[in-house]
Coordinates of C-alpha atoms in Angstrom, one line a residue:
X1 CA 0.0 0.0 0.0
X2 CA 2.9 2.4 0.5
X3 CA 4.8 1.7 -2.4
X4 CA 5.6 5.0 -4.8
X5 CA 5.3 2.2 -7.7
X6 CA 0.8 1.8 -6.3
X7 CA -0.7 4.2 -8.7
X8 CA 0.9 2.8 -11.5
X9 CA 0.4 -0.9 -10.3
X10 CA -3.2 0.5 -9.7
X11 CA -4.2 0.9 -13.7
X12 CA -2.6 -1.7 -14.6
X13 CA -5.3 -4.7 -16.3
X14 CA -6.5 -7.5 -13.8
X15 CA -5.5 -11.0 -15.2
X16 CA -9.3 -11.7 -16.5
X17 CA -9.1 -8.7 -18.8
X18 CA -6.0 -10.0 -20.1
X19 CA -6.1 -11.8 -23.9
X20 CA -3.6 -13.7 -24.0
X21 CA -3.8 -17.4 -25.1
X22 CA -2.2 -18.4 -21.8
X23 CA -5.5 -17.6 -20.0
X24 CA -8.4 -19.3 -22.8
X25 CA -10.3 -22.1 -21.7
X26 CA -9.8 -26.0 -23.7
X27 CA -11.9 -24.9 -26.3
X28 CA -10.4 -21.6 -26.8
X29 CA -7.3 -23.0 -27.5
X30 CA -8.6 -25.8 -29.9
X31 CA -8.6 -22.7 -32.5
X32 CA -5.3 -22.8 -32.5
X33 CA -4.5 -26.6 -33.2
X34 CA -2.4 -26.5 -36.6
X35 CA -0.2 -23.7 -35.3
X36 CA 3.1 -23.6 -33.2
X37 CA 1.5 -20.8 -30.9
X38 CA 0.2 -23.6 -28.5
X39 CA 3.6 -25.2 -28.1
X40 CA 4.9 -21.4 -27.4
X41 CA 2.9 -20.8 -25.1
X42 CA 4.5 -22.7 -22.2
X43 CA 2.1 -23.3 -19.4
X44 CA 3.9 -26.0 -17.8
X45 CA 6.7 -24.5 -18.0
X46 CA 5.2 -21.0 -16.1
X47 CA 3.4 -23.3 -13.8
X48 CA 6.9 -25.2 -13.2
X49 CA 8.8 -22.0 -12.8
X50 CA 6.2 -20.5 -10.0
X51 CA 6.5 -24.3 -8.3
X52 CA 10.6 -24.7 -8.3
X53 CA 11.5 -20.9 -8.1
X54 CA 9.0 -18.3 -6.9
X55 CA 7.2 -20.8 -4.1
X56 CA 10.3 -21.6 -2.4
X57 CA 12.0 -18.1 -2.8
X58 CA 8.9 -16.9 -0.8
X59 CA 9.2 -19.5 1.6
X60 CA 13.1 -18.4 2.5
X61 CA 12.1 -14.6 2.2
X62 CA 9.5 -15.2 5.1
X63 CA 9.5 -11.1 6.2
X64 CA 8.7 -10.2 3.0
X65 CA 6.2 -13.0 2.4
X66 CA 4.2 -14.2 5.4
X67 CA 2.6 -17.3 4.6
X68 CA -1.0 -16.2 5.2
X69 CA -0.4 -12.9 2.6
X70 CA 1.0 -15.7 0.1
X71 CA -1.9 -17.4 0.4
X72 CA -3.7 -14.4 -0.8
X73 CA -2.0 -12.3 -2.5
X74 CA 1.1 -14.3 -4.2
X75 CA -0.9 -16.6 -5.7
X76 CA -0.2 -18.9 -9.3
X77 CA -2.6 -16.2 -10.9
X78 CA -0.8 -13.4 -9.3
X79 CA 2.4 -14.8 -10.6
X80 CA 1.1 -15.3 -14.0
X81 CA -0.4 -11.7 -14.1
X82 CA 2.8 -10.6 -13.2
X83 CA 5.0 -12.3 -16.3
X84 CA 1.8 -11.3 -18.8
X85 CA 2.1 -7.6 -18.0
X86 CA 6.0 -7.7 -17.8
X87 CA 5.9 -9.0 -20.9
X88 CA 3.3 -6.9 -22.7
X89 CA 4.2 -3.6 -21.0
X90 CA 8.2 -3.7 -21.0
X91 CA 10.6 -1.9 -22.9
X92 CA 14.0 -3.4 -23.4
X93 CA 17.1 -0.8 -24.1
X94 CA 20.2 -1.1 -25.6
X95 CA 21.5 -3.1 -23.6
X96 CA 18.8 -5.8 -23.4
X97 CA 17.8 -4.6 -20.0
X98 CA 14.2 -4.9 -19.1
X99 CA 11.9 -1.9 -17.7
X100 CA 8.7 -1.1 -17.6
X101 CA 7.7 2.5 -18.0
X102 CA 4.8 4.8 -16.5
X103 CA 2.6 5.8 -19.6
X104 CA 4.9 5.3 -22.0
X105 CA 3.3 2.1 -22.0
X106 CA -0.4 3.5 -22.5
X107 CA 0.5 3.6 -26.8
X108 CA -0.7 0.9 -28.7
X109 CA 0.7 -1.2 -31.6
X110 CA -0.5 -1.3 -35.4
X111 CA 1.8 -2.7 -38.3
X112 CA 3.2 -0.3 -40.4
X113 CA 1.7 2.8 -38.4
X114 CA 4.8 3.6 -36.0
X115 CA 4.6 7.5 -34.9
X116 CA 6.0 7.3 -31.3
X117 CA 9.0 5.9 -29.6
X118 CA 10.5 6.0 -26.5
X119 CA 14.0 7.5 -26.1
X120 CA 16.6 7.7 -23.5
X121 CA 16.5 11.0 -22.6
X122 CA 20.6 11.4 -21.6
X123 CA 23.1 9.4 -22.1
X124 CA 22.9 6.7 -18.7
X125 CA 19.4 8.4 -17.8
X126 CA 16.7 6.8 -16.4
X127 CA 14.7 9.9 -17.5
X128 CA 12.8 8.8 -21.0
X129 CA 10.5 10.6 -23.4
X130 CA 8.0 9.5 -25.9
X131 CA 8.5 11.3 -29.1
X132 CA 7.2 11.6 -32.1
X133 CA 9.0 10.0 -35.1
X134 CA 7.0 11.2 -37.9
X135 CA 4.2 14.2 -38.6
X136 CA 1.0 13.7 -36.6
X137 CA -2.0 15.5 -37.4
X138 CA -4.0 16.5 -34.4
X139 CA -6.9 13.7 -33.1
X140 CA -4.7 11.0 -35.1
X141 CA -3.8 8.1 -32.4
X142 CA -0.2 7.5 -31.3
X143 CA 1.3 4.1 -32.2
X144 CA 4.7 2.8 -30.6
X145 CA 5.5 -0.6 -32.3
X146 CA 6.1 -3.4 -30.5
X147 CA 8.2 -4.8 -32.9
X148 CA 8.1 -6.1 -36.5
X149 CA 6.3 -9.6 -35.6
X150 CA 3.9 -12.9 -37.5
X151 CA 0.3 -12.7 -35.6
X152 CA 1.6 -15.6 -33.4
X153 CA 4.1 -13.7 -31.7
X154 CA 1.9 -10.9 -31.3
X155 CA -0.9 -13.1 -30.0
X156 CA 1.5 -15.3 -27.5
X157 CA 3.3 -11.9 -26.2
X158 CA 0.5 -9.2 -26.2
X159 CA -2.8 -11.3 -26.5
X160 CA -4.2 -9.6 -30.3
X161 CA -3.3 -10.2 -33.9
X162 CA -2.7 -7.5 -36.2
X163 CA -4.8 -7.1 -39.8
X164 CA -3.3 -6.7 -41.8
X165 CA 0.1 -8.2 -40.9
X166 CA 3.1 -7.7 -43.6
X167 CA 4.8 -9.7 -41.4
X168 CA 2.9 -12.9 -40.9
X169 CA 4.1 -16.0 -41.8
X170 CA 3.0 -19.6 -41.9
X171 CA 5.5 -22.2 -39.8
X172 CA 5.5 -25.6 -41.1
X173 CA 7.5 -28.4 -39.3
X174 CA 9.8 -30.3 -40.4
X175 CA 8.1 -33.5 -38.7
X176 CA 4.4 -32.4 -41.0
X177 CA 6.8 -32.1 -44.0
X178 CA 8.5 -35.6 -44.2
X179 CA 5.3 -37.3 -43.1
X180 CA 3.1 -35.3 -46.2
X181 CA 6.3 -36.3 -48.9
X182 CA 6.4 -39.6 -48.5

């Protein structure tokens, strides 16, 4: 409740308004049989990673996680909510650090229509600015991009696919291409 970092965790999207694939029920997730986005997706191995890593870390760090708030508030879907936002609200610099940044993350992402971007302000600042890269007329919405990426990389990370997609591609195993030749 103290924390200086509250108003921003605040606005940030509970985990049943996320989109992401990792959240759809069975059937849900039958839409994507054919494609390599359910193999990407990694639920066991999220699942696993809460189980071996961030259970027993919270068990040794018992000040900073009393086992009846763990119970509560530090739960698998806490945990899960957590790795969905980092990884649809970060920024990665030059360096390939992860951050996530206050508003900057508020700009959303459309193939092809890139305006905005996020800049170091200085040189070893962790002051940034969202600029504009190219003329914006006024009422026009911002886009940053979130990268140049098929509509199952955008669907795994962010939880949408873009239409139209320039970069989209179809993935087809080697396993499905020796079976259909012979």
């Amino acid at each position: 409740q103290d924390s200086r970092w509250k108003p921003y965790l605040d606005v940030l999207p509970p985990l049943r308004s996320l989109t992401h694939p990792h959240l759809w029920n069975q059937d849900e997730l039958k839409e994507l049989k054919g494609t390599h986005v359910l193999d990407r997706i990694g639920l066991d191995q999220i699942e696993s990673q809460y189980n071996q890593f961030a259970k027993p870390f919270m068990a040794k760090q018992s000040k900073l996680f009393p086992a009846e708030l763990t119970e509560q508030y530090f739960t698998f879907d806490a945990f899960m909510r957590m790795g969905l936002l980092i990884s649809g609200y970060s920024f990665t610099n030059e360096k390939d650090e992860v951050f996530m940044a206050p508003m900057a993350d508020i700009l959303n992402h459309k193939t092809g229509h890139n305006n905005a971007r996020l800049f170091t302000k200085r040189q070893k600042s962790k002051v940034f600015e969202m600029l504009t890269v190219k003329p914006v007329e006024a009422g026009d919405e911002l886009y940053n991009t979130y990268g140049d990426y098929p509509n199952s990389e955008l669907l795994r990370k962010y939880g949408f696919v873009d239409d139209p997609n320039p970069f989209d591609i179809v993935e087809i195993g080697l396993p499905s291409v020796d079976r259909k030749s012979t």
